[in-house]
Amino acid sequence: MVPGINSTHLNQVTGRVDFSVYLTRLKRCKNPGLTMGTLLGHVYPGVVQMTIALWWTYSCYKRYYKCLHNGKKFLSSSWFAVDKFPNYPLESIVKFFVFLVGIIFDATHNGITHINIKNIFHVTIYWFVLIQSLVEILQFYKFRFIPPSAEYFTAVLAFIMHTFIFGAHIRGRSELDGLLHSLLALAIAGCAFTFALEAFIRDNLMVTLARCTCMLVQGTWLTHLGFIMFPPIAGMKNWATELDHMEYMVLVMYFSWHIAVDTLIVFLFGKGIG
């Protein structure tokens, strides 16, 4: 695990951040970049999830207003086509390769010959999303062995498994780690619930927007979580592994703010598109 930069990284003469200590520790990992035990390993999937959530939000609003204008019934979908490339499931293809990158980096974290249970644990998180993206691609190209609504089933399965995996992840970890990932699991469970609901209620815009909001919360909180656990800048708060009551409440409050702001962002998207 690569630590964040703290006061010990300050040059005592110049007062500036001395990155040499940080880089020395970083080099000890054969492949430190996108693994989940680093800041970038949390920011990378977090930004990907935020991008997906905002793309879903934009696309479902666009489809809704188009249907409203043409007098047609609105129906949502687990993924949305790109107008310039209607003959390709571009969103699903991009998701597939983006999460494949995550698998490759985590699987080779300690070198290809030193794959351990922690690597496999992290790879499993990506694996279910990879399956879901693949199902969407195969479904688009009308492979007959893919049943109807399989894209929703695999999405719900992926988020349920993510919730379960993060539930196991917090066992034996510090109070800080446990709280941060418990709140993350709550956002992931929200994604599972809204996807399951949407599978049966695809003509309700609010159900799809709820899915977008949960996904956005998952992304913003995962990114924030990375900065809390691995503060990259001197002067940022170094949280104690064991929390007092006030610190516990502050982190819960932060998560609540994520929900509030992300919900507002999703609604403002509609105003901008409409």
mmCIF file of C-alpha atoms in Angstrom:
data_model
loop_
_atom_site.group_PDB
_atom_site.id
_atom_site.type_symbol
_atom_site.label_atom_id
_atom_site.label_comp_id
_atom_site.label_asym_id
_atom_site.label_seq_id
_atom_site.Cartn_x
_atom_site.Cartn_y
_atom_site.Cartn_z
ATOM 1 C CA MET A 1 0.000 0.000 0.000
ATOM 2 C CA VAL A 2 1.456 3.339 -1.021
ATOM 3 C CA PRO A 3 1.027 6.022 1.637
ATOM 4 C CA GLY A 4 -0.072 9.562 0.981
ATOM 5 C CA ILE A 5 2.245 12.513 1.267
ATOM 6 C CA ASN A 6 2.322 14.028 4.741
ATOM 7 C CA SER A 7 4.487 16.372 6.774
ATOM 8 C CA THR A 8 7.392 13.918 6.730
ATOM 9 C CA HIS A 9 7.725 14.590 3.011
ATOM 10 C CA LEU A 10 8.481 18.307 3.527
ATOM 11 C CA ASN A 11 11.999 19.496 2.844
ATOM 12 C CA GLN A 12 13.096 21.055 6.119
ATOM 13 C CA VAL A 13 15.229 23.669 4.326
ATOM 14 C CA THR A 14 12.968 24.875 1.518
ATOM 15 C CA GLY A 15 9.641 24.020 3.139
ATOM 16 C CA ARG A 16 8.504 22.458 -0.126
ATOM 17 C CA VAL A 17 7.146 18.990 -0.690
ATOM 18 C CA ASP A 18 9.946 16.483 -1.180
ATOM 19 C CA PHE A 19 8.597 13.787 -3.470
ATOM 20 C CA SER A 20 11.724 11.637 -3.246
ATOM 21 C CA VAL A 21 10.474 9.631 -0.266
ATOM 22 C CA TYR A 22 7.090 9.135 -1.889
ATOM 23 C CA LEU A 23 8.628 8.084 -5.211
ATOM 24 C CA THR A 24 11.049 5.706 -3.505
ATOM 25 C CA ARG A 25 8.175 3.889 -1.829
ATOM 26 C CA LEU A 26 6.165 4.010 -5.030
ATOM 27 C CA LYS A 27 8.946 2.251 -6.931
ATOM 28 C CA ARG A 28 8.853 -0.687 -4.526
ATOM 29 C CA CYS A 29 5.663 -1.774 -6.259
ATOM 30 C CA LYS A 30 6.249 -3.283 -9.685
ATOM 31 C CA ASN A 31 2.963 -1.858 -10.886
ATOM 32 C CA PRO A 32 1.653 0.649 -8.347
ATOM 33 C CA GLY A 33 -0.449 2.882 -10.545
ATOM 34 C CA LEU A 34 -4.049 1.709 -10.861
ATOM 35 C CA THR A 35 -4.170 -0.891 -8.103
ATOM 36 C CA MET A 36 -6.881 -0.386 -5.500
ATOM 37 C CA GLY A 37 -4.346 0.047 -2.706
ATOM 38 C CA THR A 38 -3.342 3.463 -4.059
ATOM 39 C CA LEU A 39 -4.877 6.883 -4.590
ATOM 40 C CA LEU A 40 -4.971 6.446 -8.358
ATOM 41 C CA GLY A 41 -6.481 3.004 -7.885
ATOM 42 C CA HIS A 42 -9.491 4.674 -6.270
ATOM 43 C CA VAL A 43 -9.613 7.751 -8.504
ATOM 44 C CA TYR A 44 -9.486 5.754 -11.757
ATOM 45 C CA PRO A 45 -12.642 3.657 -11.184
ATOM 46 C CA GLY A 46 -14.270 6.606 -9.426
ATOM 47 C CA VAL A 47 -13.839 8.897 -12.428
ATOM 48 C CA VAL A 48 -14.982 6.105 -14.752
ATOM 49 C CA GLN A 49 -18.144 5.632 -12.681
ATOM 50 C CA MET A 50 -18.812 9.373 -12.618
ATOM 51 C CA THR A 51 -18.385 9.539 -16.390
ATOM 52 C CA ILE A 52 -20.763 6.624 -16.913
ATOM 53 C CA ALA A 53 -23.322 8.175 -14.556
ATOM 54 C CA LEU A 54 -23.233 11.545 -16.311
ATOM 55 C CA TRP A 55 -23.421 9.870 -19.717
ATOM 56 C CA TRP A 56 -26.480 7.898 -18.579
ATOM 57 C CA THR A 57 -28.050 11.076 -17.203
ATOM 58 C CA TYR A 58 -27.485 13.034 -20.405
ATOM 59 C CA SER A 59 -28.665 10.163 -22.600
ATOM 60 C CA CYS A 60 -31.836 9.304 -20.694
ATOM 61 C CA TYR A 61 -32.910 12.955 -20.553
ATOM 62 C CA LYS A 62 -32.223 13.283 -24.278
ATOM 63 C CA ARG A 63 -34.273 10.175 -25.047
ATOM 64 C CA TYR A 64 -37.070 11.296 -22.738
ATOM 65 C CA TYR A 65 -37.425 14.745 -24.325
ATOM 66 C CA LYS A 66 -37.192 13.251 -27.807
ATOM 67 C CA CYS A 67 -39.999 10.816 -26.997
ATOM 68 C CA LEU A 68 -42.012 13.634 -25.443
ATOM 69 C CA HIS A 69 -41.570 15.758 -28.566
ATOM 70 C CA ASN A 70 -42.505 12.919 -30.933
ATOM 71 C CA GLY A 71 -45.402 11.664 -28.835
ATOM 72 C CA LYS A 72 -43.781 8.275 -28.251
ATOM 73 C CA LYS A 73 -43.475 6.209 -25.096
ATOM 74 C CA PHE A 74 -40.219 6.589 -23.188
ATOM 75 C CA LEU A 75 -38.316 3.380 -22.515
ATOM 76 C CA SER A 76 -34.972 3.329 -20.782
ATOM 77 C CA SER A 77 -32.102 0.894 -21.325
ATOM 78 C CA SER A 78 -29.045 -0.284 -19.432
ATOM 79 C CA TRP A 79 -26.788 1.468 -21.947
ATOM 80 C CA PHE A 80 -27.225 4.229 -24.510
ATOM 81 C CA ALA A 81 -26.070 4.490 -28.101
ATOM 82 C CA VAL A 82 -23.834 7.275 -29.370
ATOM 83 C CA ASP A 83 -25.645 9.153 -32.146
ATOM 84 C CA LYS A 84 -22.631 9.259 -34.451
ATOM 85 C CA PHE A 85 -22.025 5.514 -34.086
ATOM 86 C CA PRO A 86 -25.491 3.919 -34.041
ATOM 87 C CA ASN A 87 -24.208 0.644 -35.482
ATOM 88 C CA TYR A 88 -21.898 -0.052 -32.557
ATOM 89 C CA PRO A 89 -22.570 -0.560 -28.832
ATOM 90 C CA LEU A 90 -19.861 1.996 -28.141
ATOM 91 C CA GLU A 91 -20.690 2.575 -24.480
ATOM 92 C CA SER A 92 -20.520 -1.133 -23.707
ATOM 93 C CA ILE A 93 -17.288 -1.573 -25.665
ATOM 94 C CA VAL A 94 -15.642 1.333 -23.849
ATOM 95 C CA LYS A 95 -16.793 0.017 -20.459
ATOM 96 C CA PHE A 96 -15.447 -3.425 -21.325
ATOM 97 C CA PHE A 97 -11.959 -2.193 -22.159
ATOM 98 C CA VAL A 98 -11.802 0.386 -19.368
ATOM 99 C CA PHE A 99 -12.521 -2.235 -16.730
ATOM 100 C CA LEU A 100 -10.264 -4.718 -18.504
ATOM 101 C CA VAL A 101 -7.441 -2.235 -17.889
ATOM 102 C CA GLY A 102 -8.340 -2.302 -14.196
ATOM 103 C CA ILE A 103 -8.164 -6.092 -14.182
ATOM 104 C CA ILE A 104 -4.778 -6.125 -15.903
ATOM 105 C CA PHE A 105 -3.243 -3.584 -13.519
ATOM 106 C CA ASP A 106 -4.562 -5.299 -10.405
ATOM 107 C CA ALA A 107 -3.686 -8.789 -11.607
ATOM 108 C CA THR A 108 -0.092 -7.744 -12.314
ATOM 109 C CA HIS A 109 0.339 -5.530 -9.246
ATOM 110 C CA ASN A 110 3.204 -7.590 -7.830
ATOM 111 C CA GLY A 111 4.311 -9.037 -11.132
ATOM 112 C CA ILE A 112 2.558 -11.698 -13.141
ATOM 113 C CA THR A 113 4.274 -14.476 -11.195
ATOM 114 C CA HIS A 114 3.170 -13.154 -7.793
ATOM 115 C CA ILE A 115 -0.603 -12.966 -8.068
ATOM 116 C CA ASN A 116 -2.060 -13.256 -4.567
ATOM 117 C CA ILE A 117 -5.486 -13.336 -2.970
ATOM 118 C CA LYS A 118 -5.608 -9.535 -2.644
ATOM 119 C CA ASN A 119 -5.048 -9.181 -6.386
ATOM 120 C CA ILE A 120 -7.760 -11.727 -7.150
ATOM 121 C CA PHE A 121 -10.103 -10.008 -4.687
ATOM 122 C CA HIS A 122 -9.792 -6.726 -6.562
ATOM 123 C CA VAL A 123 -9.971 -8.400 -9.974
ATOM 124 C CA THR A 124 -13.267 -10.004 -8.950
ATOM 125 C CA ILE A 125 -14.784 -6.557 -8.453
ATOM 126 C CA TYR A 126 -14.001 -5.643 -12.056
ATOM 127 C CA TRP A 127 -14.865 -9.081 -13.399
ATOM 128 C CA PHE A 128 -18.614 -8.819 -12.880
ATOM 129 C CA VAL A 129 -18.761 -5.443 -14.648
ATOM 130 C CA LEU A 130 -16.785 -6.966 -17.492
ATOM 131 C CA ILE A 131 -19.369 -9.745 -17.808
ATOM 132 C CA GLN A 132 -22.205 -7.225 -17.836
ATOM 133 C CA SER A 133 -20.567 -5.157 -20.583
ATOM 134 C CA LEU A 134 -19.916 -8.288 -22.629
ATOM 135 C CA VAL A 135 -23.570 -9.325 -22.329
ATOM 136 C CA GLU A 136 -24.639 -5.913 -23.648
ATOM 137 C CA ILE A 137 -22.293 -6.288 -26.621
ATOM 138 C CA LEU A 138 -23.474 -9.813 -27.442
ATOM 139 C CA GLN A 139 -27.078 -8.743 -27.031
ATOM 140 C CA PHE A 140 -26.581 -5.839 -29.441
ATOM 141 C CA TYR A 141 -25.262 -8.217 -32.087
ATOM 142 C CA LYS A 142 -28.271 -10.486 -31.472
ATOM 143 C CA PHE A 143 -26.568 -13.596 -30.166
ATOM 144 C CA ARG A 144 -29.537 -15.864 -29.576
ATOM 145 C CA PHE A 145 -28.210 -17.510 -26.436
ATOM 146 C CA ILE A 146 -28.456 -14.162 -24.602
ATOM 147 C CA PRO A 147 -32.013 -13.974 -23.189
ATOM 148 C CA PRO A 148 -34.071 -10.762 -23.025
ATOM 149 C CA SER A 149 -33.259 -8.446 -20.106
ATOM 150 C CA ALA A 150 -29.995 -10.297 -19.483
ATOM 151 C CA GLU A 151 -28.238 -6.930 -19.426
ATOM 152 C CA TYR A 152 -30.313 -5.900 -16.402
ATOM 153 C CA PHE A 153 -29.860 -9.233 -14.669
ATOM 154 C CA THR A 154 -26.069 -9.093 -15.029
ATOM 155 C CA ALA A 155 -26.021 -5.442 -13.911
ATOM 156 C CA VAL A 156 -27.965 -6.274 -10.754
ATOM 157 C CA LEU A 157 -25.729 -9.291 -10.189
ATOM 158 C CA ALA A 158 -22.605 -7.157 -10.593
ATOM 159 C CA PHE A 159 -23.734 -4.561 -8.060
ATOM 160 C CA ILE A 160 -24.964 -7.194 -5.591
ATOM 161 C CA MET A 161 -21.600 -8.928 -5.776
ATOM 162 C CA HIS A 162 -19.804 -5.603 -5.345
ATOM 163 C CA THR A 163 -21.851 -4.940 -2.213
ATOM 164 C CA PHE A 164 -21.085 -8.413 -0.897
ATOM 165 C CA ILE A 165 -17.375 -8.102 -1.689
ATOM 166 C CA PHE A 166 -17.041 -4.737 0.035
ATOM 167 C CA GLY A 167 -18.955 -6.153 2.993
ATOM 168 C CA ALA A 168 -16.241 -8.787 3.301
ATOM 169 C CA HIS A 169 -13.541 -6.206 2.614
ATOM 170 C CA ILE A 170 -14.182 -4.302 5.846
ATOM 171 C CA ARG A 171 -13.772 -7.334 8.107
ATOM 172 C CA GLY A 172 -10.627 -6.973 10.172
ATOM 173 C CA ARG A 173 -9.876 -3.499 8.801
ATOM 174 C CA SER A 174 -9.541 -0.237 10.698
ATOM 175 C CA GLU A 175 -12.580 1.761 11.766
ATOM 176 C CA LEU A 176 -11.783 4.420 9.161
ATOM 177 C CA ASP A 177 -11.465 1.881 6.366
ATOM 178 C CA GLY A 178 -14.605 0.102 7.507
ATOM 179 C CA LEU A 179 -16.767 3.219 7.611
ATOM 180 C CA LEU A 180 -15.592 4.546 4.245
ATOM 181 C CA HIS A 181 -16.212 1.245 2.477
ATOM 182 C CA SER A 182 -19.513 0.649 4.298
ATOM 183 C CA LEU A 183 -20.801 3.934 2.912
ATOM 184 C CA LEU A 184 -19.484 2.964 -0.513
ATOM 185 C CA ALA A 185 -21.314 -0.357 -0.240
ATOM 186 C CA LEU A 186 -24.501 1.580 0.521
ATOM 187 C CA ALA A 187 -24.173 3.487 -2.765
ATOM 188 C CA ILE A 188 -23.463 0.250 -4.631
ATOM 189 C CA ALA A 189 -26.524 -1.397 -3.066
ATOM 190 C CA GLY A 190 -28.519 1.582 -4.314
ATOM 191 C CA CYS A 191 -27.288 0.843 -7.840
ATOM 192 C CA ALA A 192 -28.376 -2.785 -7.505
ATOM 193 C CA PHE A 193 -31.829 -1.807 -6.247
ATOM 194 C CA THR A 194 -32.478 0.853 -8.896
ATOM 195 C CA PHE A 195 -31.259 -1.393 -11.713
ATOM 196 C CA ALA A 196 -33.569 -4.161 -10.481
ATOM 197 C CA LEU A 197 -36.469 -1.719 -10.272
ATOM 198 C CA GLU A 198 -35.764 -0.361 -13.736
ATOM 199 C CA ALA A 199 -35.785 -3.857 -15.220
ATOM 200 C CA PHE A 200 -39.528 -3.948 -14.475
ATOM 201 C CA ILE A 201 -40.312 -0.217 -14.770
ATOM 202 C CA ARG A 202 -38.474 1.008 -17.836
ATOM 203 C CA ASP A 203 -40.970 3.706 -18.791
ATOM 204 C CA ASN A 204 -40.431 5.871 -15.706
ATOM 205 C CA LEU A 205 -37.764 8.560 -16.049
ATOM 206 C CA MET A 206 -37.329 8.951 -12.287
ATOM 207 C CA VAL A 207 -36.354 5.306 -11.873
ATOM 208 C CA THR A 208 -33.578 5.729 -14.436
ATOM 209 C CA LEU A 209 -32.469 8.999 -12.836
ATOM 210 C CA ALA A 210 -32.320 7.233 -9.470
ATOM 211 C CA ARG A 211 -29.962 4.711 -11.063
ATOM 212 C CA CYS A 212 -27.844 7.552 -12.459
ATOM 213 C CA THR A 213 -27.721 9.260 -9.067
ATOM 214 C CA CYS A 214 -26.621 6.115 -7.229
ATOM 215 C CA MET A 215 -23.901 5.525 -9.810
ATOM 216 C CA LEU A 216 -22.738 9.125 -9.517
ATOM 217 C CA VAL A 217 -22.620 8.877 -5.722
ATOM 218 C CA GLN A 218 -20.603 5.688 -6.029
ATOM 219 C CA GLY A 219 -18.089 7.436 -8.275
ATOM 220 C CA THR A 220 -17.746 10.680 -6.335
ATOM 221 C CA TRP A 221 -17.508 8.901 -2.982
ATOM 222 C CA LEU A 222 -14.948 6.374 -4.232
ATOM 223 C CA THR A 223 -12.810 9.247 -5.509
ATOM 224 C CA HIS A 224 -13.184 11.170 -2.243
ATOM 225 C CA LEU A 225 -12.430 7.969 -0.338
ATOM 226 C CA GLY A 226 -9.103 7.717 -2.145
ATOM 227 C CA PHE A 227 -8.118 11.229 -1.098
ATOM 228 C CA ILE A 228 -9.101 10.519 2.509
ATOM 229 C CA MET A 229 -7.075 7.316 2.710
ATOM 230 C CA PHE A 230 -4.148 8.469 0.576
ATOM 231 C CA PRO A 231 -3.821 12.268 0.957
ATOM 232 C CA PRO A 232 -1.507 13.329 -1.902
ATOM 233 C CA ILE A 233 -0.757 16.879 -0.764
ATOM 234 C CA ALA A 234 1.053 18.091 2.326
ATOM 235 C CA GLY A 235 -1.350 19.803 4.681
ATOM 236 C CA MET A 236 -4.291 17.540 3.887
ATOM 237 C CA LYS A 237 -5.808 15.869 6.924
ATOM 238 C CA ASN A 238 -4.291 12.513 7.828
ATOM 239 C CA TRP A 239 -7.212 10.626 9.318
ATOM 240 C CA ALA A 240 -6.587 8.364 12.286
ATOM 241 C CA THR A 241 -7.419 4.716 11.671
ATOM 242 C CA GLU A 242 -9.616 4.718 14.779
ATOM 243 C CA LEU A 243 -12.239 7.457 14.718
ATOM 244 C CA ASP A 244 -13.687 9.472 17.546
ATOM 245 C CA HIS A 245 -17.372 10.381 17.552
ATOM 246 C CA MET A 246 -16.889 13.733 15.836
ATOM 247 C CA GLU A 247 -14.723 12.306 13.036
ATOM 248 C CA TYR A 248 -17.235 9.527 12.478
ATOM 249 C CA MET A 249 -20.064 12.033 12.143
ATOM 250 C CA VAL A 250 -18.037 14.271 9.824
ATOM 251 C CA LEU A 251 -17.423 11.407 7.387
ATOM 252 C CA VAL A 252 -21.093 10.418 7.427
ATOM 253 C CA MET A 253 -21.936 14.073 6.812
ATOM 254 C CA TYR A 254 -19.539 14.150 3.844
ATOM 255 C CA PHE A 255 -21.306 11.150 2.344
ATOM 256 C CA SER A 256 -24.676 12.839 2.851
ATOM 257 C CA TRP A 257 -23.370 15.889 1.019
ATOM 258 C CA HIS A 258 -22.307 13.672 -1.870
ATOM 259 C CA ILE A 259 -25.869 12.368 -2.156
ATOM 260 C CA ALA A 260 -27.349 15.873 -2.024
ATOM 261 C CA VAL A 261 -24.947 17.439 -4.530
ATOM 262 C CA ASP A 262 -25.058 14.488 -6.931
ATOM 263 C CA THR A 263 -28.864 14.510 -6.892
ATOM 264 C CA LEU A 264 -28.814 18.220 -7.696
ATOM 265 C CA ILE A 265 -26.353 17.622 -10.553
ATOM 266 C CA VAL A 266 -28.622 14.964 -12.067
ATOM 267 C CA PHE A 267 -31.642 17.270 -11.919
ATOM 268 C CA LEU A 268 -29.711 20.234 -13.341
ATOM 269 C CA PHE A 269 -28.698 18.086 -16.305
ATOM 270 C CA GLY A 270 -32.374 17.827 -17.178
ATOM 271 C CA LYS A 271 -32.811 21.583 -17.107
ATOM 272 C CA GLY A 272 -29.795 22.040 -19.373
ATOM 273 C CA ILE A 273 -30.957 19.471 -21.917
ATOM 274 C CA GLY A 274 -34.645 20.324 -21.804
#
